[in-house]
Amino acid sequence: SMEPYNKEGYFWCNLTGESMYPLIKSGSKICLRHIPEGVDGIIYGEVYAIVTKSEMRTVKWVSRADDERNIRLIPENKEPKYGDYQDISKDDILQLFKVVVAVNTF
């Protein structure tokens, strides 16, 4: 619970994983705003939480992909194990949330 993010359509959850490190650390609390219009509501170059029909749950930078049917997910962490990017089909996206704020924990 944190003002001014305590309002309808905003959700808090814990982030696990290091793909967005050092921007967002594993264990951080993130505030998400649901994007009901789905991919049509994406502002490219921003961080989103995405749930896919194929059961992937991820938080990444989102940019345009070479194929307009896809979006490109880019991790903040530049360690080789996270790769440079991953393209996913827009049709595979089940839920989309804008990451509004992250509160890093110690």
CSV table of N, CA, C and O in Angstrom, one decimal:
chain,number,residue,atom,x,y,z
A,1,SER,N,0.8,-1.2,0.0
A,1,SER,CA,0.0,0.0,0.0
A,1,SER,C,0.9,1.2,0.0
A,1,SER,O,1.7,1.4,0.9
A,2,MET,N,0.7,2.1,-1.0
A,2,MET,CA,1.5,3.3,-1.1
A,2,MET,C,0.7,4.3,-1.9
A,2,MET,O,0.3,4.1,-3.1
A,3,GLU,N,0.5,5.5,-1.3
A,3,GLU,CA,-0.1,6.6,-2.1
A,3,GLU,C,0.9,7.1,-3.1
A,3,GLU,O,2.1,7.1,-2.8
A,4,PRO,N,0.5,7.5,-4.2
A,4,PRO,CA,-0.8,7.7,-4.8
A,4,PRO,C,-1.3,6.5,-5.6
A,4,PRO,O,-2.2,6.6,-6.4
A,5,TYR,N,-0.8,5.3,-5.3
A,5,TYR,CA,-1.1,4.1,-6.2
A,5,TYR,C,-2.1,3.2,-5.6
A,5,TYR,O,-2.4,2.2,-6.1
A,6,ASN,N,-2.8,3.7,-4.6
A,6,ASN,CA,-3.9,2.9,-4.0
A,6,ASN,C,-5.2,3.3,-4.6
A,6,ASN,O,-6.0,4.0,-4.1
A,7,LYS,N,-5.4,2.8,-5.8
A,7,LYS,CA,-6.7,3.1,-6.5
A,7,LYS,C,-7.0,1.9,-7.4
A,7,LYS,O,-6.2,1.0,-7.7
A,8,GLU,N,-8.2,2.0,-7.9
A,8,GLU,CA,-8.8,0.9,-8.8
A,8,GLU,C,-7.9,0.7,-10.0
A,8,GLU,O,-7.5,1.7,-10.6
A,9,GLY,N,-7.7,-0.5,-10.3
A,9,GLY,CA,-6.9,-0.9,-11.5
A,9,GLY,C,-5.4,-1.0,-11.3
A,9,GLY,O,-4.7,-1.3,-12.2
A,10,TYR,N,-5.0,-0.7,-10.1
A,10,TYR,CA,-3.6,-0.9,-9.7
A,10,TYR,C,-3.4,-2.1,-8.8
A,10,TYR,O,-4.2,-2.3,-7.9
A,11,PHE,N,-2.3,-2.8,-9.0
A,11,PHE,CA,-2.1,-4.0,-8.2
A,11,PHE,C,-0.6,-4.0,-7.8
A,11,PHE,O,0.3,-3.5,-8.5
A,12,TRP,N,-0.4,-4.6,-6.6
A,12,TRP,CA,1.0,-4.7,-6.1
A,12,TRP,C,1.4,-6.2,-6.1
A,12,TRP,O,0.5,-7.1,-5.8
A,13,CYS,N,2.6,-6.5,-6.4
A,13,CYS,CA,3.1,-7.9,-6.3
A,13,CYS,C,4.6,-7.9,-6.1
A,13,CYS,O,5.2,-6.9,-6.2
A,14,ASN,N,5.1,-9.0,-5.7
A,14,ASN,CA,6.5,-9.2,-5.6
A,14,ASN,C,7.1,-9.7,-6.9
A,14,ASN,O,6.6,-10.6,-7.5
A,15,LEU,N,8.3,-9.1,-7.2
A,15,LEU,CA,9.0,-9.6,-8.4
A,15,LEU,C,10.0,-10.6,-8.0
A,15,LEU,O,10.7,-10.5,-7.0
A,16,THR,N,10.1,-11.7,-8.8
A,16,THR,CA,11.1,-12.7,-8.6
A,16,THR,C,11.9,-12.8,-9.9
A,16,THR,O,11.3,-12.7,-11.0
A,17,GLY,N,13.2,-13.0,-9.8
A,17,GLY,CA,14.0,-13.2,-10.9
A,17,GLY,C,14.9,-12.0,-11.1
A,17,GLY,O,14.6,-10.9,-10.6
A,18,GLU,N,16.0,-12.2,-11.8
A,18,GLU,CA,17.0,-11.2,-12.0
A,18,GLU,C,17.1,-10.6,-13.4
A,18,GLU,O,18.1,-9.8,-13.6
A,19,SER,N,16.2,-10.8,-14.3
A,19,SER,CA,16.3,-10.3,-15.6
A,19,SER,C,16.2,-8.8,-15.7
A,19,SER,O,16.6,-8.2,-16.7
A,20,MET,N,15.6,-8.2,-14.7
A,20,MET,CA,15.5,-6.7,-14.8
A,20,MET,C,16.5,-6.0,-13.8
A,20,MET,O,16.4,-4.8,-13.6
A,21,TYR,N,17.4,-6.8,-13.3
A,21,TYR,CA,18.5,-6.2,-12.4
A,21,TYR,C,19.5,-5.4,-13.2
A,21,TYR,O,19.8,-5.9,-14.3
A,22,PRO,N,19.9,-4.3,-12.8
A,22,PRO,CA,19.8,-3.7,-11.5
A,22,PRO,C,18.6,-2.7,-11.4
A,22,PRO,O,18.4,-2.1,-10.3
A,23,LEU,N,17.9,-2.5,-12.5
A,23,LEU,CA,16.7,-1.6,-12.4
A,23,LEU,C,15.7,-2.0,-11.4
A,23,LEU,O,15.3,-1.2,-10.5
A,24,ILE,N,15.3,-3.3,-11.4
A,24,ILE,CA,14.4,-3.8,-10.4
A,24,ILE,C,15.0,-5.1,-9.9
A,24,ILE,O,15.3,-6.0,-10.7
A,25,LYS,N,15.2,-5.2,-8.6
A,25,LYS,CA,15.8,-6.3,-8.0
A,25,LYS,C,14.8,-7.4,-7.7
A,25,LYS,O,13.6,-7.1,-7.4
A,26,SER,N,15.2,-8.6,-7.7
A,26,SER,CA,14.4,-9.7,-7.2
A,26,SER,C,13.9,-9.5,-5.8
A,26,SER,O,14.7,-9.1,-5.0
A,27,GLY,N,12.6,-9.7,-5.5
A,27,GLY,CA,12.1,-9.4,-4.2
A,27,GLY,C,11.5,-8.0,-4.1
A,27,GLY,O,10.8,-7.7,-3.1
A,28,SER,N,11.7,-7.2,-5.1
A,28,SER,CA,11.1,-5.9,-5.0
A,28,SER,C,9.6,-5.9,-5.1
A,28,SER,O,9.0,-6.9,-5.7
A,29,LYS,N,8.9,-4.9,-4.6
A,29,LYS,CA,7.5,-4.8,-4.8
A,29,LYS,C,7.3,-3.9,-6.0
A,29,LYS,O,7.9,-2.9,-6.1
A,30,ILE,N,6.4,-4.4,-6.9
A,30,ILE,CA,6.1,-3.6,-8.1
A,30,ILE,C,4.6,-3.3,-8.1
A,30,ILE,O,3.8,-4.1,-7.8
A,31,CYS,N,4.3,-2.1,-8.6
A,31,CYS,CA,2.9,-1.7,-8.7
A,31,CYS,C,2.6,-1.8,-10.2
A,31,CYS,O,3.3,-1.2,-11.1
A,32,LEU,N,1.5,-2.4,-10.5
A,32,LEU,CA,1.1,-2.7,-11.9
A,32,LEU,C,-0.3,-2.0,-12.2
A,32,LEU,O,-1.1,-2.0,-11.3
A,33,ARG,N,-0.4,-1.5,-13.4
A,33,ARG,CA,-1.7,-0.9,-13.8
A,33,ARG,C,-2.1,-1.8,-15.0
A,33,ARG,O,-1.4,-1.9,-16.0
A,34,HIS,N,-3.3,-2.4,-14.9
A,34,HIS,CA,-3.8,-3.2,-15.9
A,34,HIS,C,-4.1,-2.4,-17.2
A,34,HIS,O,-4.6,-1.3,-17.1
A,35,ILE,N,-3.7,-2.9,-18.3
A,35,ILE,CA,-3.9,-2.3,-19.6
A,35,ILE,C,-5.1,-3.1,-20.3
A,35,ILE,O,-4.8,-4.1,-21.0
A,36,PRO,N,-6.3,-2.6,-20.1
A,36,PRO,CA,-7.5,-3.4,-20.6
A,36,PRO,C,-7.5,-3.5,-22.2
A,36,PRO,O,-8.0,-4.5,-22.7
A,37,GLU,N,-6.9,-2.5,-22.9
A,37,GLU,CA,-6.9,-2.6,-24.3
A,37,GLU,C,-5.8,-3.5,-24.9
A,37,GLU,O,-5.7,-3.6,-26.1
A,38,GLY,N,-5.1,-4.1,-24.0
A,38,GLY,CA,-4.0,-5.1,-24.5
A,38,GLY,C,-2.9,-4.4,-25.2
A,38,GLY,O,-2.6,-3.3,-24.9
A,39,VAL,N,-2.4,-5.1,-26.3
A,39,VAL,CA,-1.3,-4.6,-27.0
A,39,VAL,C,-1.5,-3.2,-27.7
A,39,VAL,O,-0.6,-2.5,-27.9
A,40,ASP,N,-2.8,-2.9,-27.9
A,40,ASP,CA,-3.1,-1.6,-28.5
A,40,ASP,C,-2.7,-0.4,-27.5
A,40,ASP,O,-2.6,0.7,-27.9
A,41,GLY,N,-2.6,-0.8,-26.2
A,41,GLY,CA,-2.3,0.2,-25.2
A,41,GLY,C,-0.8,0.4,-24.9
A,41,GLY,O,-0.5,1.1,-24.0
A,42,ILE,N,0.0,-0.4,-25.6
A,42,ILE,CA,1.4,-0.4,-25.3
A,42,ILE,C,2.1,1.0,-25.7
A,42,ILE,O,1.8,1.5,-26.8
A,43,ILE,N,2.9,1.5,-24.8
A,43,ILE,CA,3.8,2.6,-25.2
A,43,ILE,C,5.1,2.0,-25.3
A,43,ILE,O,5.7,1.6,-24.2
A,44,TYR,N,5.7,1.9,-26.4
A,44,TYR,CA,6.9,1.2,-26.6
A,44,TYR,C,8.1,1.9,-25.9
A,44,TYR,O,8.0,3.2,-25.9
A,45,GLY,N,9.0,1.2,-25.4
A,45,GLY,CA,10.1,1.7,-24.6
A,45,GLY,C,9.8,1.8,-23.1
A,45,GLY,O,10.6,2.4,-22.4
A,46,GLU,N,8.7,1.2,-22.7
A,46,GLU,CA,8.3,1.2,-21.3
A,46,GLU,C,8.5,-0.2,-20.7
A,46,GLU,O,8.6,-1.2,-21.5
A,47,VAL,N,8.4,-0.4,-19.4
A,47,VAL,CA,8.5,-1.7,-18.8
A,47,VAL,C,7.0,-2.2,-18.5
A,47,VAL,O,6.2,-1.5,-18.0
A,48,TYR,N,6.8,-3.4,-18.9
A,48,TYR,CA,5.5,-4.1,-18.7
A,48,TYR,C,5.6,-5.4,-18.1
A,48,TYR,O,6.7,-6.1,-18.2
A,49,ALA,N,4.6,-5.8,-17.4
A,49,ALA,CA,4.4,-7.2,-16.9
A,49,ALA,C,3.5,-7.9,-17.9
A,49,ALA,O,2.4,-7.3,-18.2
A,50,ILE,N,3.8,-9.1,-18.3
A,50,ILE,CA,3.1,-9.7,-19.4
A,50,ILE,C,2.8,-11.2,-18.9
A,50,ILE,O,3.6,-11.9,-18.4
A,51,VAL,N,1.5,-11.6,-19.1
A,51,VAL,CA,1.1,-13.0,-18.9
A,51,VAL,C,0.6,-13.5,-20.3
A,51,VAL,O,-0.2,-12.8,-20.9
A,52,THR,N,1.2,-14.6,-20.7
A,52,THR,CA,0.8,-15.1,-22.0
A,52,THR,C,-0.1,-16.4,-21.9
A,52,THR,O,-0.1,-17.0,-20.8
A,53,LYS,N,-0.7,-16.7,-23.0
A,53,LYS,CA,-1.6,-17.9,-23.0
A,53,LYS,C,-0.7,-19.2,-22.8
A,53,LYS,O,-1.2,-20.2,-22.4
A,54,SER,N,0.6,-19.1,-23.2
A,54,SER,CA,1.5,-20.2,-23.0
A,54,SER,C,2.1,-20.2,-21.6
A,54,SER,O,3.1,-20.9,-21.4
A,55,GLU,N,1.5,-19.5,-20.7
A,55,GLU,CA,1.8,-19.5,-19.2
A,55,GLU,C,3.1,-18.8,-18.9
A,55,GLU,O,3.7,-19.1,-17.8
A,56,MET,N,3.6,-18.0,-19.7
A,56,MET,CA,4.8,-17.2,-19.3
A,56,MET,C,4.4,-16.0,-18.6
A,56,MET,O,3.4,-15.4,-18.9
A,57,ARG,N,5.1,-15.7,-17.5
A,57,ARG,CA,4.9,-14.5,-16.7
A,57,ARG,C,6.2,-13.8,-16.6
A,57,ARG,O,7.2,-14.3,-16.1
A,58,THR,N,6.3,-12.5,-17.1
A,58,THR,CA,7.6,-11.8,-17.2
A,58,THR,C,7.4,-10.3,-17.1
A,58,THR,O,6.3,-9.8,-17.4
A,59,VAL,N,8.5,-9.7,-16.7
A,59,VAL,CA,8.6,-8.2,-16.6
A,59,VAL,C,9.8,-7.9,-17.5
A,59,VAL,O,10.9,-8.3,-17.2
A,60,LYS,N,9.5,-7.0,-18.5
A,60,LYS,CA,10.6,-6.7,-19.4
A,60,LYS,C,10.3,-5.3,-20.0
A,60,LYS,O,9.2,-4.8,-20.1
A,61,TRP,N,11.4,-4.7,-20.6
A,61,TRP,CA,11.2,-3.5,-21.5
A,61,TRP,C,10.5,-4.1,-22.7
A,61,TRP,O,10.8,-5.2,-23.2
A,62,VAL,N,9.6,-3.3,-23.3
A,62,VAL,CA,8.8,-3.7,-24.5
A,62,VAL,C,9.2,-2.7,-25.6
A,62,VAL,O,9.1,-1.5,-25.5
A,63,SER,N,9.5,-3.3,-26.8
A,63,SER,CA,9.8,-2.5,-28.0
A,63,SER,C,9.2,-3.2,-29.2
A,63,SER,O,8.7,-4.3,-29.1
A,64,ARG,N,9.2,-2.5,-30.3
A,64,ARG,CA,8.7,-3.0,-31.5
A,64,ARG,C,9.6,-4.1,-32.0
A,64,ARG,O,10.8,-4.0,-31.9
A,65,ALA,N,9.0,-5.2,-32.6
A,65,ALA,CA,9.8,-6.3,-33.2
A,65,ALA,C,9.9,-6.0,-34.7
A,65,ALA,O,9.1,-5.2,-35.2
A,66,ASP,N,10.7,-6.8,-35.4
A,66,ASP,CA,10.8,-6.6,-36.8
A,66,ASP,C,9.6,-7.0,-37.5
A,66,ASP,O,9.2,-6.5,-38.5
A,67,ASP,N,8.9,-8.0,-37.0
A,67,ASP,CA,7.6,-8.5,-37.5
A,67,ASP,C,6.5,-7.8,-36.7
A,67,ASP,O,6.4,-7.9,-35.5
A,68,GLU,N,5.6,-7.1,-37.3
A,68,GLU,CA,4.6,-6.3,-36.6
A,68,GLU,C,3.6,-7.1,-35.9
A,68,GLU,O,2.8,-6.6,-35.1
A,69,ARG,N,3.6,-8.5,-36.1
A,69,ARG,CA,2.7,-9.4,-35.3
A,69,ARG,C,3.2,-9.7,-34.0
A,69,ARG,O,2.6,-10.3,-33.2
A,70,ASN,N,4.5,-9.3,-33.7
A,70,ASN,CA,5.2,-9.6,-32.5
A,70,ASN,C,5.5,-8.3,-31.7
A,70,ASN,O,5.5,-7.2,-32.2
A,71,ILE,N,5.9,-8.5,-30.4
A,71,ILE,CA,6.6,-7.4,-29.7
A,71,ILE,C,7.9,-8.0,-29.2
A,71,ILE,O,8.1,-9.2,-29.1
A,72,ARG,N,8.8,-7.1,-28.9
A,72,ARG,CA,10.1,-7.5,-28.4
A,72,ARG,C,10.3,-7.3,-26.9
A,72,ARG,O,10.0,-6.1,-26.5
A,73,LEU,N,10.7,-8.3,-26.2
A,73,LEU,CA,10.9,-8.2,-24.8
A,73,LEU,C,12.4,-8.1,-24.5
A,73,LEU,O,13.2,-9.0,-25.0
A,74,ILE,N,12.8,-7.1,-23.8
A,74,ILE,CA,14.3,-6.8,-23.6
A,74,ILE,C,14.6,-6.8,-22.1
A,74,ILE,O,14.0,-6.0,-21.4
A,75,PRO,N,15.5,-7.7,-21.6
A,75,PRO,CA,15.8,-7.7,-20.2
A,75,PRO,C,16.8,-6.5,-19.9
A,75,PRO,O,17.5,-6.0,-20.8
A,76,GLU,N,16.7,-6.0,-18.7
A,76,GLU,CA,17.7,-5.0,-18.3
A,76,GLU,C,19.0,-5.6,-18.0
A,76,GLU,O,20.1,-5.0,-18.3
A,77,ASN,N,19.0,-6.8,-17.4
A,77,ASN,CA,20.3,-7.5,-17.1
A,77,ASN,C,21.0,-8.0,-18.3
A,77,ASN,O,20.4,-8.6,-19.2
A,78,LYS,N,22.2,-7.6,-18.5
A,78,LYS,CA,23.0,-7.8,-19.7
A,78,LYS,C,23.9,-9.1,-19.6
A,78,LYS,O,24.7,-9.4,-20.5
A,79,GLU,N,23.7,-9.9,-18.6
A,79,GLU,CA,24.4,-11.2,-18.5
A,79,GLU,C,23.9,-12.0,-19.6
A,79,GLU,O,22.7,-12.1,-20.0
A,80,PRO,N,24.9,-12.8,-20.3
A,80,PRO,CA,24.5,-13.6,-21.4
A,80,PRO,C,23.3,-14.5,-21.3
A,80,PRO,O,22.6,-14.8,-22.2
A,81,LYS,N,23.2,-15.1,-20.0
A,81,LYS,CA,22.1,-16.1,-19.8
A,81,LYS,C,20.7,-15.5,-20.0
A,81,LYS,O,19.7,-16.2,-20.2
A,82,TYR,N,20.6,-14.1,-20.0
A,82,TYR,CA,19.2,-13.5,-20.2
A,82,TYR,C,19.0,-13.1,-21.7
A,82,TYR,O,17.9,-12.8,-22.1
A,83,GLY,N,20.0,-13.2,-22.5
A,83,GLY,CA,19.9,-12.9,-23.9
A,83,GLY,C,19.7,-11.5,-24.2
A,83,GLY,O,19.5,-10.7,-23.3
A,84,ASP,N,19.7,-11.1,-25.5
A,84,ASP,CA,19.6,-9.7,-25.9
A,84,ASP,C,18.1,-9.3,-25.9
A,84,ASP,O,17.7,-8.2,-25.5
A,85,TYR,N,17.2,-10.2,-26.4
A,85,TYR,CA,15.8,-10.0,-26.5
A,85,TYR,C,15.1,-11.3,-26.8
A,85,TYR,O,15.7,-12.3,-27.1
A,86,GLN,N,13.8,-11.2,-26.7
A,86,GLN,CA,12.9,-12.3,-27.1
A,86,GLN,C,11.7,-11.7,-27.8
A,86,GLN,O,11.0,-10.8,-27.2
A,87,ASP,N,11.3,-12.2,-28.9
A,87,ASP,CA,10.1,-11.7,-29.6
A,87,ASP,C,9.0,-12.7,-29.3
A,87,ASP,O,9.2,-13.9,-29.3
A,88,ILE,N,7.8,-12.2,-28.9
A,88,ILE,CA,6.6,-13.0,-28.7
A,88,ILE,C,5.5,-12.5,-29.5
A,88,ILE,O,5.4,-11.3,-29.9
A,89,SER,N,4.6,-13.4,-29.9
A,89,SER,CA,3.4,-13.0,-30.7
A,89,SER,C,2.4,-12.1,-29.8
A,89,SER,O,2.1,-12.5,-28.7
A,90,LYS,N,1.9,-11.1,-30.4
A,90,LYS,CA,0.9,-10.3,-29.8
A,90,LYS,C,-0.3,-11.1,-29.5
A,90,LYS,O,-1.0,-10.9,-28.5
A,91,ASP,N,-0.6,-12.1,-30.3
A,91,ASP,CA,-1.8,-13.0,-30.1
A,91,ASP,C,-1.6,-13.9,-28.9
A,91,ASP,O,-2.6,-14.4,-28.4
A,92,ASP,N,-0.4,-14.1,-28.4
A,92,ASP,CA,-0.2,-14.9,-27.3
A,92,ASP,C,-0.4,-14.2,-25.9
A,92,ASP,O,-0.4,-14.8,-24.9
A,93,ILE,N,-0.5,-12.9,-26.0
A,93,ILE,CA,-0.6,-12.1,-24.7
A,93,ILE,C,-2.1,-12.2,-24.2
A,93,ILE,O,-3.0,-11.9,-24.8
A,94,LEU,N,-2.1,-12.7,-22.9
A,94,LEU,CA,-3.4,-12.9,-22.2
A,94,LEU,C,-3.7,-11.6,-21.3
A,94,LEU,O,-4.8,-11.1,-21.3
A,95,GLN,N,-2.7,-11.1,-20.6
A,95,GLN,CA,-2.8,-10.0,-19.7
A,95,GLN,C,-1.6,-9.1,-19.9
A,95,GLN,O,-0.5,-9.6,-20.0
A,96,LEU,N,-1.9,-7.8,-19.8
A,96,LEU,CA,-0.8,-6.8,-19.9
A,96,LEU,C,-0.9,-5.8,-18.8
A,96,LEU,O,-2.0,-5.2,-18.6
A,97,PHE,N,0.2,-5.5,-18.2
A,97,PHE,CA,0.2,-4.5,-17.1
A,97,PHE,C,1.4,-3.6,-17.2
A,97,PHE,O,2.5,-4.0,-17.5
A,98,LYS,N,1.2,-2.3,-17.1
A,98,LYS,CA,2.3,-1.3,-17.1
A,98,LYS,C,2.9,-1.3,-15.7
A,98,LYS,O,2.2,-1.3,-14.7
A,99,VAL,N,4.2,-1.4,-15.6
A,99,VAL,CA,4.9,-1.3,-14.3
A,99,VAL,C,5.0,0.2,-14.0
A,99,VAL,O,5.7,0.9,-14.7
A,100,VAL,N,4.3,0.6,-13.0
A,100,VAL,CA,4.2,2.0,-12.6
A,100,VAL,C,5.3,2.4,-11.7
A,100,VAL,O,5.9,3.5,-11.9
A,101,VAL,N,5.6,1.6,-10.7
A,101,VAL,CA,6.7,1.9,-9.8
A,101,VAL,C,7.2,0.6,-9.2
A,101,VAL,O,6.5,-0.4,-9.1
A,102,ALA,N,8.5,0.6,-8.9
A,102,ALA,CA,9.1,-0.5,-8.2
A,102,ALA,C,9.8,0.0,-6.9
A,102,ALA,O,10.4,1.1,-6.9
A,103,VAL,N,9.6,-0.7,-5.8
A,103,VAL,CA,10.2,-0.4,-4.5
A,103,VAL,C,11.2,-1.5,-4.2
A,103,VAL,O,10.8,-2.6,-3.9
A,104,ASN,N,12.4,-1.2,-4.4
A,104,ASN,CA,13.5,-2.2,-4.1
A,104,ASN,C,13.6,-2.4,-2.6
A,104,ASN,O,13.6,-1.5,-1.8
A,105,THR,N,13.8,-3.7,-2.3
A,105,THR,CA,14.0,-4.0,-0.9
A,105,THR,C,15.4,-4.3,-0.7
A,105,THR,O,16.2,-4.6,-1.6
A,106,PHE,N,15.8,-4.3,0.6
A,106,PHE,CA,17.3,-4.5,0.9
A,106,PHE,C,17.5,-5.9,1.2
A,106,PHE,O,16.7,-6.6,1.7
